[in-house]
Coordinates of C-alpha atoms in Angstrom, one line a residue:
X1 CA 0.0 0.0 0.0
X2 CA 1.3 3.6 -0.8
X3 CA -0.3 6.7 -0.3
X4 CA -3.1 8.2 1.5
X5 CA -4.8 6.7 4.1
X6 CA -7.2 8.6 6.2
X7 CA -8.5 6.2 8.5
X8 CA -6.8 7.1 11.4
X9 CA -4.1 9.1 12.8
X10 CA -3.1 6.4 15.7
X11 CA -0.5 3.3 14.9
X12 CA -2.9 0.5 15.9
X13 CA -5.3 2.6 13.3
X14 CA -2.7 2.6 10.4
X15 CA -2.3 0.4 7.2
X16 CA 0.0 -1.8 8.4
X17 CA -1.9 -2.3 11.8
X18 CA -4.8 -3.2 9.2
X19 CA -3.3 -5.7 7.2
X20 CA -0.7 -3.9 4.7
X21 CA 2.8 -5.7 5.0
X22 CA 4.3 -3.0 3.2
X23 CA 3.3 0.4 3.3
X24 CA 4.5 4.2 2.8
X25 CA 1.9 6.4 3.9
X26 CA 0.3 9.6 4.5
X27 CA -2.0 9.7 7.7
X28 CA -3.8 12.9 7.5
X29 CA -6.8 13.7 4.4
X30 CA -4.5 16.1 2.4
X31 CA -1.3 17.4 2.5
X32 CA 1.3 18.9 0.4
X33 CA 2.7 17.1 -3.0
X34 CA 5.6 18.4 -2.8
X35 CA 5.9 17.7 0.9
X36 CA 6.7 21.6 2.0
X37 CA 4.2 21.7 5.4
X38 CA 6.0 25.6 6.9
X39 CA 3.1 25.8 9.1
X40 CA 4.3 22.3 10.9
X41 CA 7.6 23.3 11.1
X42 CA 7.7 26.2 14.1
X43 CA 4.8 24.5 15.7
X44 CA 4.4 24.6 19.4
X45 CA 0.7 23.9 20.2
X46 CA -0.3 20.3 19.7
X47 CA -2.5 19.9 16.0
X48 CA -5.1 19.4 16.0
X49 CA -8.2 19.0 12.8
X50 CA -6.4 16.7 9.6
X51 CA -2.7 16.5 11.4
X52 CA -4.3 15.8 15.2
X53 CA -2.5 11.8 15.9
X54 CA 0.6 10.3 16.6
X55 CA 2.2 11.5 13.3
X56 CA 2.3 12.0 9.8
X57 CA 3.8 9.3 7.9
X58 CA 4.4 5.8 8.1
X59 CA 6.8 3.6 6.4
X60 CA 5.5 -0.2 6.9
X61 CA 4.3 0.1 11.2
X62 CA 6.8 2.8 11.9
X63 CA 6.3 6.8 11.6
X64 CA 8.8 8.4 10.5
X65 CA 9.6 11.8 10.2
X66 CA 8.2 13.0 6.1
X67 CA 10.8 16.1 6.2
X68 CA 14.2 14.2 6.5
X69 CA 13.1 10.6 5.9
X70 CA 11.3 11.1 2.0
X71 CA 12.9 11.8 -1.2
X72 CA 13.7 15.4 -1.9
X73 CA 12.7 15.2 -5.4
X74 CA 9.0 14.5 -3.5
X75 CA 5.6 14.8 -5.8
X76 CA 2.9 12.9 -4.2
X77 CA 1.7 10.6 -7.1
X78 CA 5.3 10.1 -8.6
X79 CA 6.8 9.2 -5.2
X80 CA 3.8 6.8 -4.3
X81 CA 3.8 4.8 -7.8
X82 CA 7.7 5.3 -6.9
X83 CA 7.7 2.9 -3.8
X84 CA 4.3 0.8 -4.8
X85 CA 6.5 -0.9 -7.9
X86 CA 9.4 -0.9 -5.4
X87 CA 7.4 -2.6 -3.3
X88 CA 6.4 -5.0 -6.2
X89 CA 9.7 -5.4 -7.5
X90 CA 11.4 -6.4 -4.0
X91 CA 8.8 -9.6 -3.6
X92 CA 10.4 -12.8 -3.0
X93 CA 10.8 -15.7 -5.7
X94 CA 7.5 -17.4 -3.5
X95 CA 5.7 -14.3 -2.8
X96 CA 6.0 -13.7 -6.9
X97 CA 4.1 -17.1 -6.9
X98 CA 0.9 -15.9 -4.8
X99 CA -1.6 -13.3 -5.3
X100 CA -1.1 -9.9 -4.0
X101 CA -3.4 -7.3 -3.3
X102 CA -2.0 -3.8 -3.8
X103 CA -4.0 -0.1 -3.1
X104 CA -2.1 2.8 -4.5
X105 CA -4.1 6.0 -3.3
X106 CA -3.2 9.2 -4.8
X107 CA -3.7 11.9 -3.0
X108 CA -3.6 14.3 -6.2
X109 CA -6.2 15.5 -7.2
X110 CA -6.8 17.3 -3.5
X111 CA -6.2 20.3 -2.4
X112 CA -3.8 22.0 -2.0
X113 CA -3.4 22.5 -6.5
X114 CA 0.0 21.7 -7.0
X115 CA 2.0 20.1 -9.7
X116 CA 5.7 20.6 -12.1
X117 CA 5.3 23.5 -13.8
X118 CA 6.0 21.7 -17.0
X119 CA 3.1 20.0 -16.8
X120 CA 1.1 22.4 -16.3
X121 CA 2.3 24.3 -19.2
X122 CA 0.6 21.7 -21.6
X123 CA -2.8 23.0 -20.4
X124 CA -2.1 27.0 -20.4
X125 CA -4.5 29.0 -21.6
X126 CA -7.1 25.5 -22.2
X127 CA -9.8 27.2 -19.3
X128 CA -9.7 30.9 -20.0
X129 CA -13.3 30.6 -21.4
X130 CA -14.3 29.5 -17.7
X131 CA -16.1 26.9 -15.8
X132 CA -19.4 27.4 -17.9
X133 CA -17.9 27.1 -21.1
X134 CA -16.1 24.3 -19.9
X135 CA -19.1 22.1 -18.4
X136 CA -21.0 23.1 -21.9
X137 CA -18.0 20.9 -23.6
X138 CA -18.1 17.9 -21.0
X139 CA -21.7 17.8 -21.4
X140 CA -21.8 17.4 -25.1
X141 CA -19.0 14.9 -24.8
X142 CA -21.1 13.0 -22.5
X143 CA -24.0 12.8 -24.6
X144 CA -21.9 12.1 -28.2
X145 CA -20.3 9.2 -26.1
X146 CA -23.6 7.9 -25.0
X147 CA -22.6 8.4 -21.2
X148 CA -25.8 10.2 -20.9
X149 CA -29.2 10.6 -22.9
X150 CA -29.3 13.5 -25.6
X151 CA -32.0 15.0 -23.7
X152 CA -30.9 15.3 -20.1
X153 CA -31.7 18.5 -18.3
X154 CA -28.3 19.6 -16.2
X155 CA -28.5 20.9 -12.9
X156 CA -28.0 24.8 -12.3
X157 CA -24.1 25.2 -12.2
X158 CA -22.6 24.6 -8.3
X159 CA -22.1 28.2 -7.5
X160 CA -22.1 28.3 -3.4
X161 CA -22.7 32.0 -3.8
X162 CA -19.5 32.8 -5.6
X163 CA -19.2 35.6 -8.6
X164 CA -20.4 34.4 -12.0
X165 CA -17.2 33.9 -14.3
X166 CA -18.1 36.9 -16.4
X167 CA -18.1 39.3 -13.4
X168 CA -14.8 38.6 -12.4
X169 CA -11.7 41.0 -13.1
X170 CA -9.5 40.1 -15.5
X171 CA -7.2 39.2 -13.0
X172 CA -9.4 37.0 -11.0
X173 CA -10.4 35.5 -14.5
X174 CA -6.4 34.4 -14.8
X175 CA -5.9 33.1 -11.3
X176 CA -8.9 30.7 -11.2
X177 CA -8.4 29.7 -14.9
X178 CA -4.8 29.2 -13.9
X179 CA -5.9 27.2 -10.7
X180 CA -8.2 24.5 -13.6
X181 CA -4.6 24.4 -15.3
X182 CA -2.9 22.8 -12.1
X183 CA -5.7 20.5 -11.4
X184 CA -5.3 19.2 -14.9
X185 CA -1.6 19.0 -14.9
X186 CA -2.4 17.2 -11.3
X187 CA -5.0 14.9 -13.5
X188 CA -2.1 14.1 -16.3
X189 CA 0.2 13.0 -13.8
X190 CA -2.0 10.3 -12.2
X191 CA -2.5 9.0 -15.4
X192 CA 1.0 8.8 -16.1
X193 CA 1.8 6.9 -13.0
X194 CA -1.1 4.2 -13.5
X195 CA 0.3 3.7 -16.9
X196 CA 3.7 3.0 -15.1
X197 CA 2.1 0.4 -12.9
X198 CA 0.1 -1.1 -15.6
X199 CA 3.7 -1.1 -18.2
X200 CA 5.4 -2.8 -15.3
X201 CA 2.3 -5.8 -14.8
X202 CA 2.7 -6.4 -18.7
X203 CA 6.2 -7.0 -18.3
X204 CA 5.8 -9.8 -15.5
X205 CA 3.6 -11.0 -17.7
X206 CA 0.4 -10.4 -14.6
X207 CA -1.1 -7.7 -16.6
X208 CA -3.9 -10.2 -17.9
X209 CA -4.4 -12.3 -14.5
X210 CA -4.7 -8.9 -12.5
X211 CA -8.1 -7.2 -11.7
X212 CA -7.7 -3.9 -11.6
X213 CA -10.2 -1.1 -10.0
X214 CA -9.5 2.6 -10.8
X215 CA -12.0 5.2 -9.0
X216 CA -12.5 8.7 -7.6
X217 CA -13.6 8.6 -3.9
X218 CA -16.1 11.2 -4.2
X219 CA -17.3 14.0 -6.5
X220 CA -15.4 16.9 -7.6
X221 CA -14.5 19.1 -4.7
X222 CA -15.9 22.7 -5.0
X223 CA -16.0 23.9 -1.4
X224 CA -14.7 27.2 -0.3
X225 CA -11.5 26.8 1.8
X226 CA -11.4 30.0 3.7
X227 CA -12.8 28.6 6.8
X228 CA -11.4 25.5 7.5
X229 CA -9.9 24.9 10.5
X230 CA -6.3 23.4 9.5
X231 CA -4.6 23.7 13.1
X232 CA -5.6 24.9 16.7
X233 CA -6.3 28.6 16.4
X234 CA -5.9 28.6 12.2
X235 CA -8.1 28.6 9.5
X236 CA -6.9 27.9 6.0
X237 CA -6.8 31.6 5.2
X238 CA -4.1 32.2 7.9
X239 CA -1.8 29.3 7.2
X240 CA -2.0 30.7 3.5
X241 CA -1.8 34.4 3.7
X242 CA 1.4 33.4 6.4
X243 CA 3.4 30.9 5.1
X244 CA 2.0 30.6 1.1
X245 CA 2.4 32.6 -1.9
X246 CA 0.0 32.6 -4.4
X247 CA 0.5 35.4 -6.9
X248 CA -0.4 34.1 -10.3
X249 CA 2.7 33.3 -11.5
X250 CA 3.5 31.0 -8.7
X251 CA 0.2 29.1 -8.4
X252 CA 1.3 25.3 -8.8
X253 CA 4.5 25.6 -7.3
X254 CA 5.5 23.8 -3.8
X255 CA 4.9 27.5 -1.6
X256 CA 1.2 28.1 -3.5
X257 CA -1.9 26.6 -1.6
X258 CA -4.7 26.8 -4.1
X259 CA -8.2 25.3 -4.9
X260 CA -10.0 25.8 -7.7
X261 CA -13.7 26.3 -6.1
X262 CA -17.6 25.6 -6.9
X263 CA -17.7 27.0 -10.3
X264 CA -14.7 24.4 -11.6
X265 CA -16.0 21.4 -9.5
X266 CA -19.4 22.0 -11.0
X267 CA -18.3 21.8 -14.6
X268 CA -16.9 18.7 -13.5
X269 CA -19.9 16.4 -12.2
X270 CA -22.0 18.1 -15.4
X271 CA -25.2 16.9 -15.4
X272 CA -25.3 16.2 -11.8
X273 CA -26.3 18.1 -8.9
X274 CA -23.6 19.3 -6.2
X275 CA -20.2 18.3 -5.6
X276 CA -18.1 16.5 -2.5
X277 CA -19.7 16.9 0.9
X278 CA -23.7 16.6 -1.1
X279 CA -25.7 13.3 -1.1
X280 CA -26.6 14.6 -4.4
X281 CA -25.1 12.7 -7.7
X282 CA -22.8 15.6 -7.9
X283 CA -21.6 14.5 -4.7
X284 CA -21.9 10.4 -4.7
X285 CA -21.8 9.3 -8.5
X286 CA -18.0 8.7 -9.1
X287 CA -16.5 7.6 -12.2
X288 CA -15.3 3.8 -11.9
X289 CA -13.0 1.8 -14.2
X290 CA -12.3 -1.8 -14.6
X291 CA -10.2 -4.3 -16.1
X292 CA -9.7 -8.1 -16.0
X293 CA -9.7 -9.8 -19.1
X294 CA -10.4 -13.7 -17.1
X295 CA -13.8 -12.4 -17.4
X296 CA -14.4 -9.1 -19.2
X297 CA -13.6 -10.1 -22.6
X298 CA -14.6 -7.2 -24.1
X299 CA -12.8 -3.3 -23.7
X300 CA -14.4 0.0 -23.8
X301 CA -18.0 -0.9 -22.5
X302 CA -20.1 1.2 -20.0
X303 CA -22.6 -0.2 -17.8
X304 CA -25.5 1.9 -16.2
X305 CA -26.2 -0.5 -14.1
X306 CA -26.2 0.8 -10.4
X307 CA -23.3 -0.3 -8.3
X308 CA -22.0 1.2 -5.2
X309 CA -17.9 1.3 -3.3
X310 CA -19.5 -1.5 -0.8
X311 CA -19.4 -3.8 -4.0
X312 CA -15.6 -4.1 -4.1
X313 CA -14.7 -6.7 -1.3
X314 CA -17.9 -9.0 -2.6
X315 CA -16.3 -8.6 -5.7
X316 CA -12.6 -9.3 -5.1
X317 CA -13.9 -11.9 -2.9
X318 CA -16.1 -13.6 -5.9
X319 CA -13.5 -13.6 -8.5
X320 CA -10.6 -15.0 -5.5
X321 CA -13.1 -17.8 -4.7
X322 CA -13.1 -16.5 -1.3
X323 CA -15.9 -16.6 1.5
X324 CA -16.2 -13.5 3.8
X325 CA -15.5 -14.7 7.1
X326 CA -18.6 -12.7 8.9
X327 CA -20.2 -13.4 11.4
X328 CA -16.5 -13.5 13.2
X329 CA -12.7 -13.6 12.2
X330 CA -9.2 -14.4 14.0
X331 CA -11.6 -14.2 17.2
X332 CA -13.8 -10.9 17.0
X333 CA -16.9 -9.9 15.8
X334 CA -16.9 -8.3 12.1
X335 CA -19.9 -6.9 10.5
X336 CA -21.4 -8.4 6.8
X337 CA -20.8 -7.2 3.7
X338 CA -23.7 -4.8 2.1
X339 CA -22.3 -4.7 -1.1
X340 CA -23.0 -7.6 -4.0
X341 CA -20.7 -9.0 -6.6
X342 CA -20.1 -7.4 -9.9
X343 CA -19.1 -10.9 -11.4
X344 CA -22.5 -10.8 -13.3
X345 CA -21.7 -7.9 -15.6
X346 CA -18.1 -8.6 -15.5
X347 CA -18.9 -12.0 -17.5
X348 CA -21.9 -10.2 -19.6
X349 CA -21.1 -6.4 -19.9
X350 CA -22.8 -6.0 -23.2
X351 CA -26.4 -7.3 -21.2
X352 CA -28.3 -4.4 -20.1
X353 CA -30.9 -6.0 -18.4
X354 CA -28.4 -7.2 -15.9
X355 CA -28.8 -5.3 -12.3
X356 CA -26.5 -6.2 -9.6
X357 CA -29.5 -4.4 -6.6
X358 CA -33.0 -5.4 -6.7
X359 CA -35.7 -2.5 -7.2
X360 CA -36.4 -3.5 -3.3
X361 CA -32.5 -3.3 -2.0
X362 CA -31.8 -0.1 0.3
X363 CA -28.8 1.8 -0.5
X364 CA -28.3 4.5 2.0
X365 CA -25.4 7.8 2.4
X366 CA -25.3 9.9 5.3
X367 CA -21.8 12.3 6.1
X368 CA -22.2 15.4 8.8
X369 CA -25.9 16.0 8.4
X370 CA -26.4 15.3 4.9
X371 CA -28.0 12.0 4.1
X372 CA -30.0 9.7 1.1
X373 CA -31.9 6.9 0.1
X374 CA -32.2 4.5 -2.9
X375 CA -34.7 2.1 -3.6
X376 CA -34.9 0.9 -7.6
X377 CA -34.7 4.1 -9.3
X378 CA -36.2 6.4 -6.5
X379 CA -33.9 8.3 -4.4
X380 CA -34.5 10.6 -1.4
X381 CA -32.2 13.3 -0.1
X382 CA -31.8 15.7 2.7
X383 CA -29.3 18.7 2.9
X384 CA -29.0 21.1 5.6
X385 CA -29.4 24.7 4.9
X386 CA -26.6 26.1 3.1
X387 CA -26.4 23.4 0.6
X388 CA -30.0 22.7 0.3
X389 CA -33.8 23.7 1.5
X390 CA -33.1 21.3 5.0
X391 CA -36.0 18.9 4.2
X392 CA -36.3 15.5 2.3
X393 CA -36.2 15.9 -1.7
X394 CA -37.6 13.2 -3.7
X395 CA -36.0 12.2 -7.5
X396 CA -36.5 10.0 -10.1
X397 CA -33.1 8.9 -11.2
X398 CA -34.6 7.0 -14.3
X399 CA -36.1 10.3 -16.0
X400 CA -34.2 13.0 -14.2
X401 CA -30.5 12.4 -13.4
X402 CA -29.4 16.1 -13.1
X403 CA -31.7 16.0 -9.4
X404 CA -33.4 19.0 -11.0
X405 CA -37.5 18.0 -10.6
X406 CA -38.5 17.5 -6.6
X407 CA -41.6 15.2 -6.9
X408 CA -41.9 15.5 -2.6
X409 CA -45.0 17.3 -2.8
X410 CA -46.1 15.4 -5.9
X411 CA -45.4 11.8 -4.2
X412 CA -46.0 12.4 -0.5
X413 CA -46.8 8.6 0.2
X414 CA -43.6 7.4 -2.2
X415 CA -41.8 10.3 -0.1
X416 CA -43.0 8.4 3.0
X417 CA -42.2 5.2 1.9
X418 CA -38.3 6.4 1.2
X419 CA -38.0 7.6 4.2
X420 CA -38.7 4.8 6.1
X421 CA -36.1 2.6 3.7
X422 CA -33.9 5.3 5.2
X423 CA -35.2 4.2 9.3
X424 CA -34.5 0.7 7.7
X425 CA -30.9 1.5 6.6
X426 CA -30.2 3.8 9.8
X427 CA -30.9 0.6 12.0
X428 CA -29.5 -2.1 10.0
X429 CA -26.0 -0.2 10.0
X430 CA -26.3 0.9 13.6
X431 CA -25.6 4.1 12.7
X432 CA -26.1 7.0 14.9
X433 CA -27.1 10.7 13.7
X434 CA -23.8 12.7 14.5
X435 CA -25.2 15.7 12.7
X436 CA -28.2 15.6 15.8
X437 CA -25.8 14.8 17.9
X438 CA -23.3 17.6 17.3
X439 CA -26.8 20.2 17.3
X440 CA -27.8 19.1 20.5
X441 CA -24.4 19.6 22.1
X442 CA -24.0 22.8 21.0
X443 CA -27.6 23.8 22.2
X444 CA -26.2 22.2 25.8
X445 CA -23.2 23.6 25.6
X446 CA -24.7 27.4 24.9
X447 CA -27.3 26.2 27.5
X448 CA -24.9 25.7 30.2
X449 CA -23.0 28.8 29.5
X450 CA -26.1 31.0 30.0
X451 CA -26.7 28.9 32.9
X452 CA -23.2 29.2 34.2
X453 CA -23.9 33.3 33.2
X454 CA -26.9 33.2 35.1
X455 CA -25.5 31.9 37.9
X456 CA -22.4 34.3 38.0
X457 CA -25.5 37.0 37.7
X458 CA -27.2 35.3 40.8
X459 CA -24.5 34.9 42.5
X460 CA -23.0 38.6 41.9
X461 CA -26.5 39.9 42.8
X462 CA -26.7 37.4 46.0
X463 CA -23.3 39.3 47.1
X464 CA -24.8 42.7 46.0
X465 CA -27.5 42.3 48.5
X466 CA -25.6 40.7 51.4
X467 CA -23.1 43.7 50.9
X468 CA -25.9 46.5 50.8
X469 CA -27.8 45.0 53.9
X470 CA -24.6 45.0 55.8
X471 CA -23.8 48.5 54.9
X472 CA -27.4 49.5 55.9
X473 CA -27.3 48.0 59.0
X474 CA -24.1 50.0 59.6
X475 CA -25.3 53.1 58.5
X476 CA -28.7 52.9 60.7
X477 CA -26.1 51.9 63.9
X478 CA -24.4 55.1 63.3
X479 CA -27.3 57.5 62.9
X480 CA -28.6 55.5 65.8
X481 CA -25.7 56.2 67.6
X482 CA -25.4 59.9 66.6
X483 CA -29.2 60.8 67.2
X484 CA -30.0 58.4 69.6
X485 CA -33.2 56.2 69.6
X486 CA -35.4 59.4 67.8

């Protein structure tokens, strides 16, 4: 395993705690690709947010310290593919015998935008039309490819209250346009390495007997940065305007910290609805490529079949000839798999009537208050106020893929029905409502600090009185004592 991890920041949390023999790492959600972190280096306070843990990096079930112990000629996805084939190459005669399982996570393309200028000199000057003009193209690429049908209706463009393109300066126009550059650049580069991995399996001759799964984890990311809280007492904005430069001549370098925003990411999921962080298909419906010849005998074929990430262990597990070991394994409990094989349309991709979930399996999403439901082609969503209204929406995915038409008020009883699909999916998972959760303690929290006010108040007034009644009883002793008992 190489590359990102983000499943935990503790050892007994890490890769190799979880299985990996062999592992270089990155702990934290993002990070730098060329490995320049300035705002780690003078730290005092203990991090907290993406770096809070017992470290950064790991190399096999040690951390080790990313600024002395890594290449210096570090970029993320070139030093990851780097040691994955090492990590291929150094297997023994025996372990060349067996099957292997390897993960190779790029971190690219996250933020922060950042990749060799002369890569990102092939795509200068491709984006200065903006993000609009941009998802116009993709769309009409989708539709002459068949990926979607000639009449879909897109969603409204992602905006999250930012500027339309054409009321930005000329200046702003450069710098976000400059921005789409180093996320393609970031884009090429990926693609380079895969083609290293893939160049050095056809050379071992495992190419053919290897099944290969190549996805994005989520949709496009078009959230505004600003905000984010990176370190104790930081936002984003203060680690950049402090330790970053990002004048537009610089942007893509090691010392720029850049993302590229709604507008860009929104071009990107064209038709769909949102981006990252939305239970929208914007936000959930990832792109997802597959080869392994054993049983996909045929290339370039596209499936609209619904599938989900929970189908890739089933999967893996179907093709090894392998049982999951549920109810419990090497002496604990482990939970079933939810996900179902794709074996079915791996063997007959060119059948369309194949499904691999019933119109009655449940599918559910939930992430920090968002959440969704899909039974068959109906699909129910909720997003909290500011990405969406903060009730359930209703959608037909079969006529209207771009989430535009809300049928909640025309199909209140199908509404009802989702939603308890969603009750079924919320107990069957044993999930528990963290967005609820994280309300109520904040109205406990503000609760006990105007109780902890009031009681100051009480208190100061209780010492108020106590103070005034003994002055007054002074004060009438004295006059008493001046004027006698008169």
């Amino acid at each position: 395993m190489s590359g990102k991890w983000h499943l935990g920041l503790k050892r007994e949390l890490g890769p190799h705690a979880r299985g990996f023999t062999k592992v270089l790492s990155t702990l934290p959600g993002a990070g730098n690709h060329f490995n320049h972190e300035p705002q780690l280096y003078d730290l005092k306070e203990k991090p907290t947010a993406i770096f809070k843990g017992d470290g950064i990096w790991m190399k096999d079930g040690d951390f080790i310290n990313g600024s002395i112990d890594l290449p210096k000629n570090f970029y993320s996805s070139n030093t990851f593919t780097d040691y994955f084939l090492d990590f291929l190459r150094g297997r023994t005669e025996e372990e060349k015998t067996q099957p292997f399982f390897g993960y190779l996570p790029f971190t690219a393309p996250h933020w922060p935008l950042q990749a060799p200028q002369d890569i990102i000199e092939k795509y200068r000057g491709k984006y200065d039309d903006g993000p609009v003009a941009l998802r116009d193209r993709r769309l009409q690429s989708l539709i002459k490819r068949g990926l979607v049908p000639p009449d879909v209706e897109p969603a409204p463009l992602h905006m999250l209250k930012t500027k339309p393109w054409e009321e930005l300066s000329e200046e702003e126009k450069r710098k976000s346009s400059r921005a789409m550059e180093v996320y393609a650049a970031m884009v090429d580069l990926i693609d380079v390495n895969i083609g290293r991995v893939r160049a050095y399996l056809e050379e071992t001759g495992e190419l053919d007997n290897t099944f290969i799964v190549f996805m994005s984890d989520n949709g496009a990311e078009g959230q505004l940065l600003e905000a984010l809280p990176i370190l104790a007492g930081y936002t984003v904005d203060d680690i950049v305007k402090k330790y970053y430069d990002n004048s537009l001549d610089n942007i893509g370098n090691y010392n720029s910290f850049v993302w590229y925003g709604p507008q860009w990411a929104g071009a990107a999921t064209a038709p769909a609805r949102g981006a990252k962080s939305h239970s929208t298909e914007g936000g959930i419906h990832c792109p997802c490529i597959i080869r392994y010849p054993p049983a996909l005998q045929q290339r370039g074929l596209v499936t609209s079949a619904f599938t989900t990430v929970m189908d890739v262990v089933p999967t893996i597990l179907d093709l090894a000839g392998l049982n999951h070991p549920s109810p419990v394994f090497r002496g604990r409990q482990v939970a079933p798999v939810r996900g179902k094989s794709w074996r079915p349309i791996l063997e007959h991709p060119e059948d369309e009537s194949i499904q691999i979930y019933e119109d009655t399996d449940i599918v559910g999403w939930e992430q920090l208050g968002i959440a969704a439901v899909r039974v068959g082609d109906w699909k129910a969503l909720f997003l909290p106020p500011p990405k969406g209204p903060g009730r359930w929406e209703l959608y037909d995915l079969s006529t209207d893929i771009g989430e535009v038409h809300d049928l909640a008020e025309r199909h209140p009883e199908k509404l009802k029905e989702m939603l308890q699909h969603y009750e079924t999916y919320f107990q069957e998972t044993g999930m528990f409502d963290s967005y609820t959760m994280y309300q109520e303690a904040l109205k406990q929290r503000k609760a006990g600090e105007r109780k902890a006010n009031t009681d100051r108040y009480t208190s100061y007034m209780s010492a108020l009185h106590q103070s005034l009644a003994f002055v007054q009883e002074k004060f009438l002793r004295l006059i008493k004592g001046y004027w006698g008992d008169e």
